[in-house]
Amino acid sequence: MAAMQSLTIPRPDDWHLHLRDGEALRCVVRHTAETFGRAIVMPNLRPPVETVAQAEHYRARILEALDPGLRFDPLMTLYLTPRTTPQEVARAAAHPHVVAIKMYPAGATTNAEAGVSSLDGLEPVLEAMQEHQLPLLIHGESIDPGVDVFDREAVFVERQLGPLVQRFSNLRVVLEHITTAEAAAFVASAPANVAATITPQHLLLDRNALFAGGIRPHHWCLPVLKRERHRQALLAAVGTGDTSFFLGTDSAPHEEATKLSACGCAGIFSAPIALALYAEAFESIDALHRFEGFASRNGPAFYGLPVSKETVTLVRNPQQVPPSYPFGDGVVVPLRAGGVVRWSVRT
Ligand code: DOR
Ligand code: ZN
């Protein structure tokens, strides 16, 4: 069969995105809004977005940073901390623009210091989330210092996630940016209230990409890239068309100097080319017929939101990726910088 030359799908959404704040926000928001209709915006600012009032203010800043010609609906999240209350959960659930609560294990990643070291004591908050059907978005990595960095996700799934979904069997849970065969298998066999997002980098790169010819700080993100067999398991998971898996770029911009440092920040900036990169990944396993579900339908179905009535078209036109984009006083280097992506997006 001749290779598909173009693919038109309902305008997709990004179910996991970092937009930052201030000048940085101004620089990056358009890269998402040019392609995606909605995005779930992560709350790991400093200080974190903990309350509905803070989320409302942050949303207003995002809309203000947007070029007037762009239509984009930021969906807001609250940062789960030891101070989160069931009352705040109820307020969030009643709010039209707050869609979920994000759990960072304390210190697990960028700006995760405010997170929770365990879910013990948060049972009333989780009960309230279950009752109001407000999803819990989880950065699923163990923070036990004895656990190897490459095992942190699998250990979290076994020790924390398993017991959590058993105990709160009606809680809506999204295991974010999954990277392992263990996580994919867990989500595939869990009931429909448990889902997962997958990034472009974890579908396209294995951990060798961190060390190709030298250390590659622009491939450093958390959870860290894994072995090839895990990447193959993620591709297999999306290739089945299982509706539990959907698009979440985890596009996480950092100024170049903070990546190229003796202790560089974790985060890969993919927003401008993310959709095209996902198309490459799906094409690599002959699964472009599954792309629409993953990019445009499964996420809205999980969150109970309408599928977009607009469309975007992917065309098999190679595009050159710029070496960097302006970012505050400096620049941010995107995934595939200076390289070529085999697809382009026409909106
Ligand atoms: O690599 C990452 N960067 N992983 C995360 O979980 C956070 C993110 C960020 O905010 O930079
Ligand atoms: Zn993230």
Coordinates of C-alpha atoms and ligand atoms in Angstrom, one line a residue:
M1 CA 0.0 0.0 0.0
A2 CA 1.3 3.5 -0.8
A3 CA 2.4 5.5 2.2
M4 CA -0.2 8.0 3.4
Q5 CA 0.6 11.5 2.3
S6 CA -1.6 13.5 4.6
L7 CA -3.8 12.9 7.6
T8 CA -6.6 15.2 8.8
I9 CA -7.8 14.8 12.4
P10 CA -9.9 16.8 14.8
R11 CA -7.8 19.5 16.4
P12 CA -5.8 17.7 19.0
D13 CA -5.2 18.6 22.7
D14 CA -2.1 18.4 24.8
W15 CA -3.0 16.7 28.1
H16 CA 0.3 17.5 29.8
L17 CA 2.1 20.8 29.3
H18 CA 4.5 23.2 31.1
L19 CA 3.9 26.8 30.1
R20 CA 5.9 28.6 32.8
D21 CA 5.2 32.2 33.7
G22 CA 6.1 35.8 32.8
E23 CA 8.4 36.3 29.8
A24 CA 8.9 32.6 29.3
L25 CA 5.2 32.0 29.1
R26 CA 4.9 34.8 26.5
C27 CA 7.6 33.1 24.4
V28 CA 6.2 29.5 24.5
V29 CA 2.4 29.6 24.6
R30 CA 1.9 30.3 20.9
H31 CA 3.9 27.2 20.0
T32 CA 1.2 25.1 21.6
A33 CA -1.8 27.2 20.7
E34 CA -0.9 27.1 17.0
T35 CA -1.5 23.4 16.9
F36 CA -3.5 22.3 19.9
G37 CA -7.0 23.5 20.9
R38 CA -6.6 22.8 24.6
A39 CA -3.9 21.9 27.0
I40 CA -3.7 20.7 30.6
V41 CA -1.3 23.2 32.2
M42 CA 1.0 21.9 34.9
P43 CA 1.0 23.8 38.2
N44 CA 4.8 23.5 39.1
L45 CA 5.5 27.2 39.2
R46 CA 7.4 28.9 42.0
P47 CA 5.4 29.2 44.2
P48 CA 3.2 26.3 43.1
V49 CA -0.4 26.8 41.9
E50 CA -2.2 25.4 44.9
T51 CA -5.6 27.0 45.0
V52 CA -8.5 27.6 42.6
A53 CA -7.9 31.4 43.0
Q54 CA -4.2 31.0 42.0
A55 CA -5.2 28.8 39.0
E56 CA -7.7 31.4 37.9
H57 CA -5.0 34.1 38.0
Y58 CA -2.5 31.9 36.2
R59 CA -5.1 31.2 33.5
A60 CA -5.7 34.9 33.0
R61 CA -1.9 35.4 32.5
I62 CA -1.8 32.6 29.9
L63 CA -4.7 34.1 28.0
E64 CA -3.1 37.6 28.2
A65 CA 0.2 36.2 26.8
L66 CA -1.6 34.7 23.8
D67 CA -1.6 36.5 20.4
P68 CA -5.1 37.8 19.7
G69 CA -5.5 35.7 16.6
L70 CA -5.0 32.4 18.4
R71 CA -7.9 30.4 20.0
F72 CA -6.7 28.3 22.9
D73 CA -8.3 26.9 26.0
P74 CA -5.9 26.4 29.0
L75 CA -7.2 23.7 31.3
M76 CA -5.9 24.3 34.8
T77 CA -4.5 21.9 37.5
L78 CA -3.8 22.4 41.2
Y79 CA -0.6 21.2 42.9
L80 CA -1.3 18.6 45.6
T81 CA 0.5 19.5 48.8
P82 CA 0.2 18.4 52.4
R83 CA -2.0 21.6 52.8
T84 CA -4.6 20.6 50.1
T85 CA -8.1 20.3 51.7
P86 CA -11.3 18.5 50.7
Q87 CA -12.9 22.0 50.5
E88 CA -10.4 23.1 47.8
V89 CA -11.2 19.9 45.9
A90 CA -14.9 20.7 46.0
R91 CA -14.1 24.3 44.7
A92 CA -11.9 22.9 42.0
A93 CA -14.5 20.4 40.9
A94 CA -17.1 23.1 40.6
H95 CA -14.9 25.4 38.7
P96 CA -15.2 25.5 34.9
H97 CA -11.5 25.8 34.1
V98 CA -9.9 23.6 36.8
V99 CA -9.9 20.0 35.6
A100 CA -7.5 18.0 37.8
I101 CA -5.0 17.9 40.7
K102 CA -1.4 17.0 40.1
M103 CA 0.6 14.9 42.4
Y104 CA 4.4 15.3 42.5
P105 CA 6.3 13.1 44.9
A106 CA 8.3 15.6 46.9
G107 CA 11.6 16.5 45.1
A108 CA 11.0 14.0 42.2
T109 CA 11.5 16.6 39.5
T110 CA 11.7 20.3 38.5
N111 CA 9.9 22.4 41.1
A112 CA 8.6 19.4 43.0
E113 CA 9.9 20.4 46.4
A114 CA 6.3 21.4 47.4
G115 CA 5.0 17.9 46.6
V116 CA 3.9 15.1 49.0
S117 CA 6.3 12.5 50.4
S118 CA 3.4 10.0 50.6
L119 CA -0.3 9.9 50.3
D120 CA -0.7 9.0 53.9
G121 CA -2.9 11.5 55.6
L122 CA -4.4 12.7 52.3
E123 CA -7.2 10.2 52.4
P124 CA -9.9 12.8 52.9
V125 CA -8.6 14.8 49.9
L126 CA -8.6 11.6 47.8
E127 CA -12.1 10.7 49.0
A128 CA -13.3 14.1 47.9
M129 CA -11.6 13.8 44.5
Q130 CA -13.2 10.4 44.0
E131 CA -16.6 11.7 45.1
H132 CA -16.3 14.8 42.7
Q133 CA -14.7 12.7 40.0
L134 CA -11.8 15.1 39.8
P135 CA -8.8 13.3 38.2
L136 CA -5.5 12.9 40.0
L137 CA -2.6 13.3 37.6
I138 CA 0.5 11.5 38.9
H139 CA 4.2 11.9 38.3
G140 CA 4.8 8.3 39.0
E141 CA 8.4 7.9 40.3
S142 CA 9.5 6.5 43.6
I143 CA 11.5 9.0 45.7
D144 CA 13.1 6.3 47.8
P145 CA 16.8 7.3 47.5
G146 CA 17.7 3.6 47.4
V147 CA 15.9 3.1 44.1
D148 CA 17.9 3.3 40.9
V149 CA 16.8 6.3 38.7
F150 CA 15.9 3.9 35.8
D151 CA 13.7 1.8 38.1
R152 CA 11.8 4.7 39.8
E153 CA 8.7 4.4 37.7
A154 CA 8.3 0.6 37.8
V155 CA 8.8 0.7 41.6
F156 CA 6.2 3.5 42.0
V157 CA 3.7 1.5 40.0
E158 CA 4.2 -1.5 42.2
R159 CA 4.5 0.1 45.6
Q160 CA 2.3 3.2 45.3
L161 CA 0.0 3.1 42.3
G162 CA -1.2 -0.5 42.7
P163 CA -2.4 0.0 46.3
L164 CA -3.8 3.5 45.5
V165 CA -6.1 2.3 42.7
Q166 CA -7.2 -0.7 44.8
R167 CA -8.1 1.5 47.7
F168 CA -9.8 4.3 45.7
S169 CA -11.3 2.2 43.0
N170 CA -13.4 4.9 41.5
L171 CA -10.7 7.6 41.6
R172 CA -9.9 8.9 38.1
V173 CA -6.2 8.6 37.7
V174 CA -3.8 9.6 34.9
L175 CA -0.3 8.2 35.1
E176 CA 1.7 10.9 33.4
H177 CA 4.4 10.6 30.8
I178 CA 4.8 6.8 31.1
T179 CA 8.2 5.3 30.1
T180 CA 8.2 1.6 31.0
A181 CA 6.7 -1.7 29.9
E182 CA 5.5 -2.0 33.6
A183 CA 3.5 1.2 33.5
A184 CA 2.0 0.4 30.1
A185 CA 0.9 -3.0 31.2
F186 CA -0.5 -1.7 34.5
V187 CA -2.7 0.9 32.6
A188 CA -3.7 -1.5 29.9
S189 CA -5.1 -3.9 32.4
A190 CA -6.6 -1.4 34.8
P191 CA -10.2 -0.3 34.6
A192 CA -11.3 2.7 32.5
N193 CA -10.8 5.2 35.3
V194 CA -7.0 4.7 35.0
A195 CA -5.3 6.2 31.9
A196 CA -1.8 7.4 30.9
T197 CA -0.2 10.1 28.8
I198 CA 2.9 9.4 26.6
T199 CA 5.4 12.0 25.3
P200 CA 7.0 12.1 21.9
Q201 CA 10.5 11.6 23.3
H202 CA 9.6 8.4 25.0
L203 CA 8.1 7.0 21.8
L204 CA 11.0 8.1 19.7
L205 CA 14.2 7.8 21.8
D206 CA 15.7 5.2 24.1
R207 CA 18.3 5.9 26.7
N208 CA 21.2 5.6 24.3
A209 CA 20.1 9.1 23.0
L210 CA 21.4 10.5 26.3
F211 CA 24.9 9.5 25.4
A212 CA 25.1 9.5 21.6
G213 CA 28.7 10.5 21.0
G214 CA 28.8 12.5 24.2
I215 CA 26.4 13.6 26.9
R216 CA 23.2 15.1 25.5
P217 CA 21.6 17.5 28.0
H218 CA 18.7 18.3 25.7
H219 CA 17.6 14.7 26.0
W220 CA 17.5 14.8 29.7
C221 CA 14.0 14.7 31.2
L222 CA 12.2 13.0 34.0
P223 CA 11.2 10.3 34.0
V224 CA 14.5 9.6 32.2
L225 CA 14.6 7.8 28.8
K226 CA 14.6 4.1 29.2
R227 CA 15.9 1.0 27.5
E228 CA 14.8 0.2 23.9
R229 CA 12.5 -2.6 25.1
H230 CA 10.5 -0.1 27.1
R231 CA 10.2 2.2 24.1
Q232 CA 8.9 -0.8 22.1
A233 CA 6.3 -1.5 24.8
L234 CA 5.0 2.1 24.6
L235 CA 4.8 1.9 20.8
A236 CA 3.0 -1.4 21.1
A237 CA 0.5 0.1 23.6
V238 CA -0.5 3.0 21.3
G239 CA -0.5 0.7 18.3
T240 CA -3.3 -1.4 19.8
G241 CA -5.6 1.6 19.8
D242 CA -6.3 1.2 23.5
T243 CA -8.2 4.3 24.5
S244 CA -6.5 4.5 27.9
F245 CA -3.5 6.1 26.2
F246 CA -3.4 9.7 25.0
L247 CA -1.2 12.5 23.9
G248 CA 0.7 14.6 26.6
T249 CA 3.9 16.2 25.3
D250 CA 5.3 17.2 28.7
S251 CA 6.9 20.0 26.7
A252 CA 9.1 21.6 29.4
P253 CA 11.1 24.6 28.3
H254 CA 14.3 25.6 30.1
E255 CA 16.6 28.4 29.1
E256 CA 19.6 26.9 27.3
A257 CA 22.2 27.8 30.0
T258 CA 20.2 26.0 32.7
K259 CA 20.3 22.8 30.6
L260 CA 24.0 23.2 29.7
S261 CA 25.3 23.3 33.3
A262 CA 27.1 21.0 35.7
C263 CA 23.7 20.2 37.2
G264 CA 21.3 20.7 34.3
C265 CA 17.5 21.0 34.5
A266 CA 15.3 18.1 33.4
G267 CA 12.9 18.9 30.7
I268 CA 12.5 18.6 26.9
F269 CA 10.9 21.4 24.8
S270 CA 8.9 19.9 22.0
A271 CA 5.8 22.1 21.6
P272 CA 6.5 23.5 18.1
I273 CA 7.0 20.1 16.5
A274 CA 5.3 17.7 18.9
L275 CA 2.4 16.7 16.7
A276 CA 4.7 16.0 13.7
L277 CA 7.0 13.9 16.0
Y278 CA 4.1 11.8 17.2
A279 CA 3.1 11.2 13.6
E280 CA 6.7 9.9 12.9
A281 CA 6.4 7.5 15.9
F282 CA 3.0 6.2 14.8
E283 CA 4.2 5.8 11.2
S284 CA 7.3 3.9 12.4
I285 CA 4.9 1.1 13.5
D286 CA 2.4 1.5 10.6
A287 CA -0.2 2.7 13.1
L288 CA -1.2 6.1 11.6
H289 CA -4.8 4.8 11.6
R290 CA -4.5 4.9 15.4
F291 CA -3.2 8.4 15.5
E292 CA -6.6 10.2 15.6
G293 CA -7.7 8.3 18.7
F294 CA -4.5 9.0 20.6
A295 CA -4.2 12.7 19.6
S296 CA -7.8 13.9 19.3
R297 CA -10.3 11.5 20.9
N298 CA -9.1 9.5 23.9
G299 CA -8.2 12.5 26.0
P300 CA -11.5 14.3 25.6
A301 CA -13.3 11.0 26.3
F302 CA -11.4 10.5 29.5
Y303 CA -12.0 14.1 30.7
G304 CA -15.6 14.2 29.5
L305 CA -15.0 17.1 27.1
P306 CA -16.2 17.4 23.5
V307 CA -13.9 16.4 20.6
S308 CA -12.9 19.5 18.6
K309 CA -15.0 20.5 15.6
E310 CA -12.0 22.1 14.0
T311 CA -9.3 20.0 12.2
V312 CA -5.6 20.0 11.6
T313 CA -3.8 18.3 8.7
L314 CA -0.5 16.5 8.9
V315 CA 1.3 16.4 5.5
R316 CA 4.3 14.4 4.6
N317 CA 6.4 17.5 4.0
P318 CA 9.7 17.4 5.8
Q319 CA 10.4 20.5 8.0
Q320 CA 13.7 21.8 9.3
V321 CA 13.7 22.3 13.1
P322 CA 15.3 25.6 14.2
P323 CA 18.4 25.4 16.4
S324 CA 16.5 27.4 19.1
Y325 CA 13.7 29.7 19.9
P326 CA 13.7 33.0 21.9
F327 CA 13.0 32.4 25.6
G328 CA 13.0 35.4 28.0
D329 CA 16.5 36.9 27.8
G330 CA 17.9 33.7 26.3
V331 CA 16.9 30.8 24.1
V332 CA 15.3 27.4 24.4
V333 CA 16.6 24.5 22.4
P334 CA 13.8 22.2 21.0
L335 CA 13.9 18.5 20.6
R336 CA 15.5 17.6 17.2
A337 CA 17.1 21.0 17.0
G338 CA 18.8 21.6 13.7
G339 CA 17.4 18.4 12.4
V340 CA 14.4 17.4 10.2
V341 CA 11.0 16.1 11.1
R342 CA 9.3 14.1 8.3
W343 CA 5.8 15.6 8.8
S344 CA 4.5 19.2 8.9
V345 CA 1.2 20.5 10.3
R346 CA -1.3 22.6 8.3
T347 CA -3.9 24.2 10.5
Ligands
DOR1 O1 11.6 16.6 32.7 C1 10.8 17.1 33.3 N1 10.6 18.5 33.3 N2 9.9 16.4 34.1 C2 9.1 16.9 34.9 O2 8.4 16.1 35.5 C3 9.0 18.3 35.1 C4 9.4 19.1 33.9 C5 9.7 20.5 34.2 O3 8.8 21.2 34.8 O4 10.7 21.1 33.7
ZN2 ZN 5.6 17.4 33.2

